[in-house]
PDB file of C-alpha atoms in Angstrom:
ATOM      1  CA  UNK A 248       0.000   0.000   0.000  1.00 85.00           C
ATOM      2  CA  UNK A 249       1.278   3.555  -1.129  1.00 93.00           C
ATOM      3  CA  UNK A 250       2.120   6.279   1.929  1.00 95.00           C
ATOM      4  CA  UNK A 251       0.448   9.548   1.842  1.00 95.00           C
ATOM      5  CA  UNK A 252       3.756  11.722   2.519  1.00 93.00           C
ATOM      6  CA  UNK A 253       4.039  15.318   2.865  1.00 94.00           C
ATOM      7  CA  UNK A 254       4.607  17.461  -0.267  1.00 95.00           C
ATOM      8  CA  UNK A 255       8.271  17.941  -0.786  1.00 96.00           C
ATOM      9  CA  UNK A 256       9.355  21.507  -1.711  1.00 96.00           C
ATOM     10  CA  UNK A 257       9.237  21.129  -5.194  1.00 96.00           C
ATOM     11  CA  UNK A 258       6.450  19.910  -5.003  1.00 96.00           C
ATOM     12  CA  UNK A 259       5.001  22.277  -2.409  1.00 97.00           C
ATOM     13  CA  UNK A 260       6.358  25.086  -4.551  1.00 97.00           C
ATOM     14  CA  UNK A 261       4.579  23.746  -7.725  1.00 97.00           C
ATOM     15  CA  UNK A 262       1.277  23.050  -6.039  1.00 97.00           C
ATOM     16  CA  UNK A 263       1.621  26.698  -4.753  1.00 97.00           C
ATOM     17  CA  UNK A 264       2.263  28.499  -7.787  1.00 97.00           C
ATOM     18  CA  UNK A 265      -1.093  26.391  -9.514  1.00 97.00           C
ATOM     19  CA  UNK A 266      -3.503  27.044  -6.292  1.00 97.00           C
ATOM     20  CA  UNK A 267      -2.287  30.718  -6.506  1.00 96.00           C
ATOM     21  CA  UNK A 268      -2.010  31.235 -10.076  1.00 96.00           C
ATOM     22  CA  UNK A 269      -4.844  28.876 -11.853  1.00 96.00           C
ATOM     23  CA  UNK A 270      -4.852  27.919 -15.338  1.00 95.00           C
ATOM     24  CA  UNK A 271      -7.946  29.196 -17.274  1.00 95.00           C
ATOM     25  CA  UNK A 272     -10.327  26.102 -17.539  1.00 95.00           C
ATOM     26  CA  UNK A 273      -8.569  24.200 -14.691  1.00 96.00           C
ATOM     27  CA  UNK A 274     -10.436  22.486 -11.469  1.00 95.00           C
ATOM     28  CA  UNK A 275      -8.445  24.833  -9.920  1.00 97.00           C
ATOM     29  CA  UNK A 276      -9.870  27.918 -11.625  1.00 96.00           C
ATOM     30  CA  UNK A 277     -13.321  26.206 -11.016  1.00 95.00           C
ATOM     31  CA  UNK A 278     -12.998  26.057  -7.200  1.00 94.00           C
ATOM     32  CA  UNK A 279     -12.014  29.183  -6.787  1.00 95.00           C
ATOM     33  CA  UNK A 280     -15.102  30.451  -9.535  1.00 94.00           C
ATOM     34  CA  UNK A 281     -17.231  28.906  -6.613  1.00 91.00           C
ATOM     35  CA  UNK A 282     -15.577  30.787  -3.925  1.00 92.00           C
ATOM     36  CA  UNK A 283     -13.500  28.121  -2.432  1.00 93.00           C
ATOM     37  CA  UNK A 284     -10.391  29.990  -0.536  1.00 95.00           C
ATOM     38  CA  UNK A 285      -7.312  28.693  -2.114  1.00 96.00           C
ATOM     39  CA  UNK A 286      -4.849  30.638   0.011  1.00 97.00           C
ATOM     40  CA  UNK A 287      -7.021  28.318   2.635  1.00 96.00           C
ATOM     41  CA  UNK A 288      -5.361  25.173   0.698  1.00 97.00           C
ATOM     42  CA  UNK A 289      -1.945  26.462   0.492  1.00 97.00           C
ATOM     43  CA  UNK A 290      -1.859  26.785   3.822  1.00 96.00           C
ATOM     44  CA  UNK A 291      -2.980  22.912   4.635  1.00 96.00           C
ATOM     45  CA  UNK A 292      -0.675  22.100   1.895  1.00 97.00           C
ATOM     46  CA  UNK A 293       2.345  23.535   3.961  1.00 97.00           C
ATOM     47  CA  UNK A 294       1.464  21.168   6.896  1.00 97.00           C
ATOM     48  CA  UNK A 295       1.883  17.195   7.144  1.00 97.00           C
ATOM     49  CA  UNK A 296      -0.551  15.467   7.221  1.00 97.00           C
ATOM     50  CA  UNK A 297      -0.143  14.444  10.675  1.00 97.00           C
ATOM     51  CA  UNK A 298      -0.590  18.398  11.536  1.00 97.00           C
ATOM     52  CA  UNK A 299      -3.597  18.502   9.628  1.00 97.00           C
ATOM     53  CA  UNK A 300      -5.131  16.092  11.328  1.00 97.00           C
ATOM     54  CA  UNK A 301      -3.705  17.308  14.729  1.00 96.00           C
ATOM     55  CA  UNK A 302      -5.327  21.046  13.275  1.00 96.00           C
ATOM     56  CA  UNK A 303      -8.610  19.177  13.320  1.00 95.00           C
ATOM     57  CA  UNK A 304      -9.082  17.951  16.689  1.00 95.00           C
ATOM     58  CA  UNK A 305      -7.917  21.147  18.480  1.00 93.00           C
ATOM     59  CA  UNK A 306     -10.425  22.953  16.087  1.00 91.00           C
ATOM     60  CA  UNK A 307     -12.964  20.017  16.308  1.00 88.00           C
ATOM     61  CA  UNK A 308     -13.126  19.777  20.106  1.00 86.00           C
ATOM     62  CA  UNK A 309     -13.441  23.782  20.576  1.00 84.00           C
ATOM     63  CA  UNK A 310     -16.214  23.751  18.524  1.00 81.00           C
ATOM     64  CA  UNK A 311     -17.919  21.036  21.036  1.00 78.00           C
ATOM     65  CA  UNK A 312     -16.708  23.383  23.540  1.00 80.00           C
ATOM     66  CA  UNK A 313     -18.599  26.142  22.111  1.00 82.00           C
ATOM     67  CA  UNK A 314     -21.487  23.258  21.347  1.00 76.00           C
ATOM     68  CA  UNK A 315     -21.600  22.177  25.144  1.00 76.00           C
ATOM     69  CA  UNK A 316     -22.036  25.760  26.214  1.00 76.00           C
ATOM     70  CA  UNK A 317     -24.805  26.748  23.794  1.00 75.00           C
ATOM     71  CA  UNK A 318     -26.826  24.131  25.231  1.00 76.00           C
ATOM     72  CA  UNK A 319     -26.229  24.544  28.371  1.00 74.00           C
ATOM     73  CA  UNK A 320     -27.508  28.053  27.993  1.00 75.00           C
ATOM     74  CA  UNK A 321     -30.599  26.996  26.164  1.00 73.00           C
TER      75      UNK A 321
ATOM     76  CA  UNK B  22     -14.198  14.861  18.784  1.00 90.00           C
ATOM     77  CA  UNK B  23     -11.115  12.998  19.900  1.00 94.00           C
ATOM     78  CA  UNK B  24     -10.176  11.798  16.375  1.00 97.00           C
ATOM     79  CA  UNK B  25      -6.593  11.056  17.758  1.00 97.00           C
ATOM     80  CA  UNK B  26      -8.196   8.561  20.974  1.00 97.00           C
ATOM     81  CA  UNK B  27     -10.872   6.690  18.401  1.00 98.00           C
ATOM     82  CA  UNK B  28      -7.975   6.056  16.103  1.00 98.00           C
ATOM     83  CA  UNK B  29      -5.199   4.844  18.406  1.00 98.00           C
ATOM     84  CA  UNK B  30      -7.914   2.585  19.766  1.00 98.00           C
ATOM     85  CA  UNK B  31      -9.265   0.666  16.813  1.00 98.00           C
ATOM     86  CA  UNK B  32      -5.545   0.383  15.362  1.00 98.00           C
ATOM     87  CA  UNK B  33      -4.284  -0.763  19.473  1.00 98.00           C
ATOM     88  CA  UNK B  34      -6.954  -3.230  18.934  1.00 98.00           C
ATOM     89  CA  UNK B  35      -6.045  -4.433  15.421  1.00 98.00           C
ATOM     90  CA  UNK B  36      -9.214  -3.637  14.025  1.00 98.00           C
ATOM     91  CA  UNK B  37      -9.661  -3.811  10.059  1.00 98.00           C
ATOM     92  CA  UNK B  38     -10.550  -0.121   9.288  1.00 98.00           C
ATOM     93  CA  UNK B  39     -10.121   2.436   6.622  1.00 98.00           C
ATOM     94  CA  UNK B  40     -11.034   6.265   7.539  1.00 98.00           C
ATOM     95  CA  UNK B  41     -12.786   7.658   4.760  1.00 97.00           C
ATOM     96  CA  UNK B  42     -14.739  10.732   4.970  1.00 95.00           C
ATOM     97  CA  UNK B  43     -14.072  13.829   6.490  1.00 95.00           C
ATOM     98  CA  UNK B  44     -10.872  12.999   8.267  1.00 97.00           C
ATOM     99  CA  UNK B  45      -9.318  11.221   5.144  1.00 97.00           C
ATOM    100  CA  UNK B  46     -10.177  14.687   3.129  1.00 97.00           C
ATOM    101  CA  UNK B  47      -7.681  16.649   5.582  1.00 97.00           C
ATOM    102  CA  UNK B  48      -5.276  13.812   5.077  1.00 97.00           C
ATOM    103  CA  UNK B  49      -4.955  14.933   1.887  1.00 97.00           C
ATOM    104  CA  UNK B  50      -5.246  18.974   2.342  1.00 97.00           C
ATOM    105  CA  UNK B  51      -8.682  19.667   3.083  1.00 96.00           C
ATOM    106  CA  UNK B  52      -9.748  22.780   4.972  1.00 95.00           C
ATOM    107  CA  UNK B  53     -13.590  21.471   5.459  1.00 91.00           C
ATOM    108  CA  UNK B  54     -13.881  20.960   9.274  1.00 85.00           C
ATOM    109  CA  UNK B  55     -15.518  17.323  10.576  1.00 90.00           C
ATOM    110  CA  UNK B  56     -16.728  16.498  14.107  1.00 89.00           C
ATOM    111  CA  UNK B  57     -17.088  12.841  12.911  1.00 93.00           C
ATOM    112  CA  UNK B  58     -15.110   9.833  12.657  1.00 97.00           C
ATOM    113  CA  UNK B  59     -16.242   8.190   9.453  1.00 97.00           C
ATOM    114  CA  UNK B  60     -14.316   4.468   8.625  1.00 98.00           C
ATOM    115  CA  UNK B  61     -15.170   1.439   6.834  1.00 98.00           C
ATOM    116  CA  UNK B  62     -14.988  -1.662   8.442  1.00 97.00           C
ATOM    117  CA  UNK B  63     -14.590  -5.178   7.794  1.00 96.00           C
ATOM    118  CA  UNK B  64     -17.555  -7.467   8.765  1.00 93.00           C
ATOM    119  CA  UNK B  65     -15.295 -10.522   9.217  1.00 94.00           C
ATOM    120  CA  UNK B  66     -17.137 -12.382  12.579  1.00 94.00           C
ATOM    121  CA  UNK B  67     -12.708 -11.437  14.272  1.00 97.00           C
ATOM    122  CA  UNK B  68     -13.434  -7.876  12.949  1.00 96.00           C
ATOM    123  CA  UNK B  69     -16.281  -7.398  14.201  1.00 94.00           C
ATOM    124  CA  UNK B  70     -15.458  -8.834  18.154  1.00 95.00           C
ATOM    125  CA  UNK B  71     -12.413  -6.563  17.920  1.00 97.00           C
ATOM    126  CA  UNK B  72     -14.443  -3.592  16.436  1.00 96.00           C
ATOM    127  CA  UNK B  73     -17.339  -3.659  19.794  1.00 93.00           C
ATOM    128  CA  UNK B  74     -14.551  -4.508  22.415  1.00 96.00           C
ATOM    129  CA  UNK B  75     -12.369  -1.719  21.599  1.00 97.00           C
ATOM    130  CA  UNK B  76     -15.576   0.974  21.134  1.00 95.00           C
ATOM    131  CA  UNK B  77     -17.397  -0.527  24.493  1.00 93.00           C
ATOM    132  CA  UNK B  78     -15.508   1.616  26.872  1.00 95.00           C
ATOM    133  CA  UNK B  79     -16.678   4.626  25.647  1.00 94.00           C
ATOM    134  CA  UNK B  80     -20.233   3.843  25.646  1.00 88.00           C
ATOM    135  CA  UNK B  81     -21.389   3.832  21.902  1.00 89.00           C
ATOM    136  CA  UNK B  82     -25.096   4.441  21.519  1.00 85.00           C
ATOM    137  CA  UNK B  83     -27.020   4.948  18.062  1.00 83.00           C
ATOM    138  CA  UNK B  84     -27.843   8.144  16.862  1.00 77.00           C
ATOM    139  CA  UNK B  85     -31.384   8.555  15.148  1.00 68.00           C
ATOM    140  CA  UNK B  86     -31.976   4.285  15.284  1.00 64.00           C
ATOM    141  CA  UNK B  87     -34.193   2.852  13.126  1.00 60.00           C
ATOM    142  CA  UNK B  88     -36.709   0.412  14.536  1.00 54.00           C
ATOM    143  CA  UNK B  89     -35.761  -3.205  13.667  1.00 59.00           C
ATOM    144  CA  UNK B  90     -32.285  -2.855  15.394  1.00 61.00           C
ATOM    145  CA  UNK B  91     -29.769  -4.087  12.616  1.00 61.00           C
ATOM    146  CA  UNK B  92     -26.682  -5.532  13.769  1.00 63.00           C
ATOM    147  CA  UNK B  93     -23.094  -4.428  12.596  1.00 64.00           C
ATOM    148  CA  UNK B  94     -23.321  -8.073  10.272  1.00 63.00           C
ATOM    149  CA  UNK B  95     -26.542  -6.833   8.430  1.00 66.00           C
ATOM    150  CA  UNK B  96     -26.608  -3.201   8.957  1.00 71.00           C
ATOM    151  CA  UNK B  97     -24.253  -0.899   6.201  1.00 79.00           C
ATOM    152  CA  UNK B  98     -24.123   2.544   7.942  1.00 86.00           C
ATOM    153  CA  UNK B  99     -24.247   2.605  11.874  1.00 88.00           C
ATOM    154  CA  UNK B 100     -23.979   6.470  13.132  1.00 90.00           C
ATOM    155  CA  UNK B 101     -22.607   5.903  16.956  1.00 91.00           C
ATOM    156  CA  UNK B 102     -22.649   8.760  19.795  1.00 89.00           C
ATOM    157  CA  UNK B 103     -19.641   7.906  22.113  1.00 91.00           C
ATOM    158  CA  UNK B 104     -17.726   9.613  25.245  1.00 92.00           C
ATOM    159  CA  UNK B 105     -15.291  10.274  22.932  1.00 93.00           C
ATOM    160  CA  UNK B 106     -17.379  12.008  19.859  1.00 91.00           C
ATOM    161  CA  UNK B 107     -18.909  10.786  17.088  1.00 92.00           C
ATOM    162  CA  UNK B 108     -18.030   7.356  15.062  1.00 95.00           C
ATOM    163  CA  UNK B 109     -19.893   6.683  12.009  1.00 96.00           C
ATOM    164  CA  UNK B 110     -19.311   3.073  10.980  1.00 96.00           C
ATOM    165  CA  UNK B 111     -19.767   2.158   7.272  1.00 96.00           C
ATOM    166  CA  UNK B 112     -19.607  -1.779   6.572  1.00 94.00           C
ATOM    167  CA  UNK B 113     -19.921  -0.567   2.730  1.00 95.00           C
ATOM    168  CA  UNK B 114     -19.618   3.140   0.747  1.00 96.00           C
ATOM    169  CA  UNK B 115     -21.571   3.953  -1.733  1.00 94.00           C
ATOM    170  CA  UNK B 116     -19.575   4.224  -5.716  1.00 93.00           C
ATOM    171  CA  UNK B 117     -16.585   1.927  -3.870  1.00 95.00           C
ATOM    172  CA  UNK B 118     -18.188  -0.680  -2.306  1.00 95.00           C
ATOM    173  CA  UNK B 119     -17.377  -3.101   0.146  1.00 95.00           C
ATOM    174  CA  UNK B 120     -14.146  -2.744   3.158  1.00 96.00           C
ATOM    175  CA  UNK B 121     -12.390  -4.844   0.283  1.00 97.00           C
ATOM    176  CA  UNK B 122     -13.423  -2.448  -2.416  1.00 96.00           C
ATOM    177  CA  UNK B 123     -12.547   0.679  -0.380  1.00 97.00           C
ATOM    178  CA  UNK B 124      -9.046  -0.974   1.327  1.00 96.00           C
ATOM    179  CA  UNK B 125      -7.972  -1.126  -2.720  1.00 96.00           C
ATOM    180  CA  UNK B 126      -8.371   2.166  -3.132  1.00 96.00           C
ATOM    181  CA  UNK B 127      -6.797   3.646   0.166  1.00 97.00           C
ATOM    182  CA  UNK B 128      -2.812   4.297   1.376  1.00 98.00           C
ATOM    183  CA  UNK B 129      -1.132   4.413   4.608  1.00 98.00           C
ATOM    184  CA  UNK B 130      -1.031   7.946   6.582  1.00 98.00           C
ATOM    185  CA  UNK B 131       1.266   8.558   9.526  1.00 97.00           C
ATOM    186  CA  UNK B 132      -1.098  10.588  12.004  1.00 97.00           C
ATOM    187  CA  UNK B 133      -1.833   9.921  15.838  1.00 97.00           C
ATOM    188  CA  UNK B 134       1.477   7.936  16.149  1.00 97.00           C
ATOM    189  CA  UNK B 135       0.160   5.413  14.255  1.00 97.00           C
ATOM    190  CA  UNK B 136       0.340   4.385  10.699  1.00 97.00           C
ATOM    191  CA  UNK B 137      -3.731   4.065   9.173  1.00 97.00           C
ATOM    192  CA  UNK B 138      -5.230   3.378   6.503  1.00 98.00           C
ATOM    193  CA  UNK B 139      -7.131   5.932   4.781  1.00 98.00           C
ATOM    194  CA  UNK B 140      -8.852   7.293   1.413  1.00 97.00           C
ATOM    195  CA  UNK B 141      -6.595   8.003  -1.428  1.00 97.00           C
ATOM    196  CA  UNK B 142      -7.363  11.000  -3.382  1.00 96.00           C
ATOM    197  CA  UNK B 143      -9.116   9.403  -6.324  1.00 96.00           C
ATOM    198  CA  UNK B 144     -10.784   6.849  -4.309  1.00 96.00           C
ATOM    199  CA  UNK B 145     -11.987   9.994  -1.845  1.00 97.00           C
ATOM    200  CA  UNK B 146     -13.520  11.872  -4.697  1.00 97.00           C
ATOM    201  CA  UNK B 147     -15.190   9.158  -5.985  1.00 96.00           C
ATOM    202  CA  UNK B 148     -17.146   8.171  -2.881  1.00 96.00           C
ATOM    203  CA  UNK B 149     -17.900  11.896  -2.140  1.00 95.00           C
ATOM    204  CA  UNK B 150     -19.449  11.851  -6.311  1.00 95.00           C
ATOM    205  CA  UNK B 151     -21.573   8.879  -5.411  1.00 95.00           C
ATOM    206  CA  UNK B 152     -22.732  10.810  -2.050  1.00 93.00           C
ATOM    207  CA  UNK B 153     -23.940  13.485  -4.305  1.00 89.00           C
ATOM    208  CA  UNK B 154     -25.027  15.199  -1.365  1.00 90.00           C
ATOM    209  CA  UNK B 155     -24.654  18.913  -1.651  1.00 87.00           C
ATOM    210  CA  UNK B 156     -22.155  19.149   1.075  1.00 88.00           C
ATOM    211  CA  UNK B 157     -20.030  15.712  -1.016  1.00 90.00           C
ATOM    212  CA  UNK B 158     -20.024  17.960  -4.138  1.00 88.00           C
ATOM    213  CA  UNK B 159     -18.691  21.026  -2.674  1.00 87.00           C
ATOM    214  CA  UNK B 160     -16.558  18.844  -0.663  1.00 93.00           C
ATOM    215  CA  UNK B 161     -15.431  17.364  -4.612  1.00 95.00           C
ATOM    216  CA  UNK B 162     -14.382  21.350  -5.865  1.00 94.00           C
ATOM    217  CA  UNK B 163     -11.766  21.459  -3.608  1.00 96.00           C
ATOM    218  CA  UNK B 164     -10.537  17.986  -3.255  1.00 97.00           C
ATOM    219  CA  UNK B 165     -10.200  17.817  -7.299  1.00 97.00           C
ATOM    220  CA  UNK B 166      -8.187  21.174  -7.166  1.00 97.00           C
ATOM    221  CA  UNK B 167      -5.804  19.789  -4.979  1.00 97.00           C
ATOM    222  CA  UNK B 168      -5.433  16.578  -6.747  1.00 96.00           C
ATOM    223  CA  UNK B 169      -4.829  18.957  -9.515  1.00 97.00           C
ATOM    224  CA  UNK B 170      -1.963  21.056  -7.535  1.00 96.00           C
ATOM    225  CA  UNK B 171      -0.040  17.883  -6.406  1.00 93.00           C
ATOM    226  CA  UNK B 172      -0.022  16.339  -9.866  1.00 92.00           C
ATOM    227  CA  UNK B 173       3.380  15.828 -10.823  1.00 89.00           C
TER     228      UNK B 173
END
């Protein structure tokens, strides 16, 4: 089975020039047509995966944080 | 949800799994948040044993049942509330298949100190198409532009 590794710099550097310079007609073009942030990408791009999914959970369990507290008020 | 617990747990307890869904998508780059653990699951009668013993400490308890109570061998989707968050368990997904099907079409990760098995790209975007929900096909935009950006 293949391993989902973290974009070397070349290739980091080459998947940040397309996200922040699309080619007309390109998926990327077409995201970003339907207002998906692709500075957003770049960003998780620059991270492992590991971080990304590290990124998650914090942001994951603050939102049950902020869950929790709603209903507690209601 | 405590993505990191529920996954050093069913790989501690050798548990045949593959985490698709929301979770595989920021594998791979995704920015879309997820409170839910979504993974596909062997029904083999070992996997199944090892599946329940390692969720039973945290209490799983159906969300939104259906009458008839399916068990994990019969039932395809089972959407679990848990002390530790959320757990949706898929015994098949829909455009892939079966936990053979989708295991063909996943690689290895290194998160959580552990090395999983998740979605690849391709195999990700095609389960989100056959979703077709709304939220899948937004979810498809931005997962095909950054296949697109890590082509070589």
């Amino acid at each position: 089975m293949e391993t989902l590794h973290p974009l070397t710099p070349e290739q980091l550097a080459r998947a940040e020039d397309r996200l922040l310079h699309p080619v007309r007609g390109s998926q990327i073009e077409s995201a970003s047509n339907q207002g998906i942030d692709l500075t957003l990408l770049v960003e998780q791009l620059r991270l492992t995966p590991a971080e990304r999914a590290k990124t998650l959970e914090l942001a994951s369990t603050a939102l049950e944080q902020v869950r929790g507290i709603a209903d507690r008020r209601s | 949800m405590q993505f990191e617990k529920a996954v050093q747990t069913l790989f501690d307890a050798e548990v045949e799994f593959v985490v698709i869904g929301g979770l595989s998508a920021t594998f791979h780059g995704s920015t879309r948040g997820t409170y839910v653990l979504d993974i596909c699951y062997s029904r083999t009668s070992a996997n199944l044993r090892r599946l329940t013993a390692a969720l039973a400490p945290f209490h799983p308890r159906p969300r939104g049942f259906p009458a008839g109570l399916p068990t994990l061998r019969n039932g395809p989707i089972f959407k679990l509330q848990t002390d530790i968050g959320e757990i949706d368990l898929l015994a098949e997904v829909k455009g892939l298949g079966t936990f053979d099907d989708v295991k063909k079409h996943s690689i290895v990760v290194e998160a959580f100190d552990r090395k999983i098995a998740t979605f690849d790209l391709p195999g990700l975007i095609r389960a989100k198409r056959a979703a077709g929900r709304e939220k899948d096909l937004s979810d498809v935009a931005e997962l095909e532009s950054l296949r697109e950006a890590s082509e070589p």
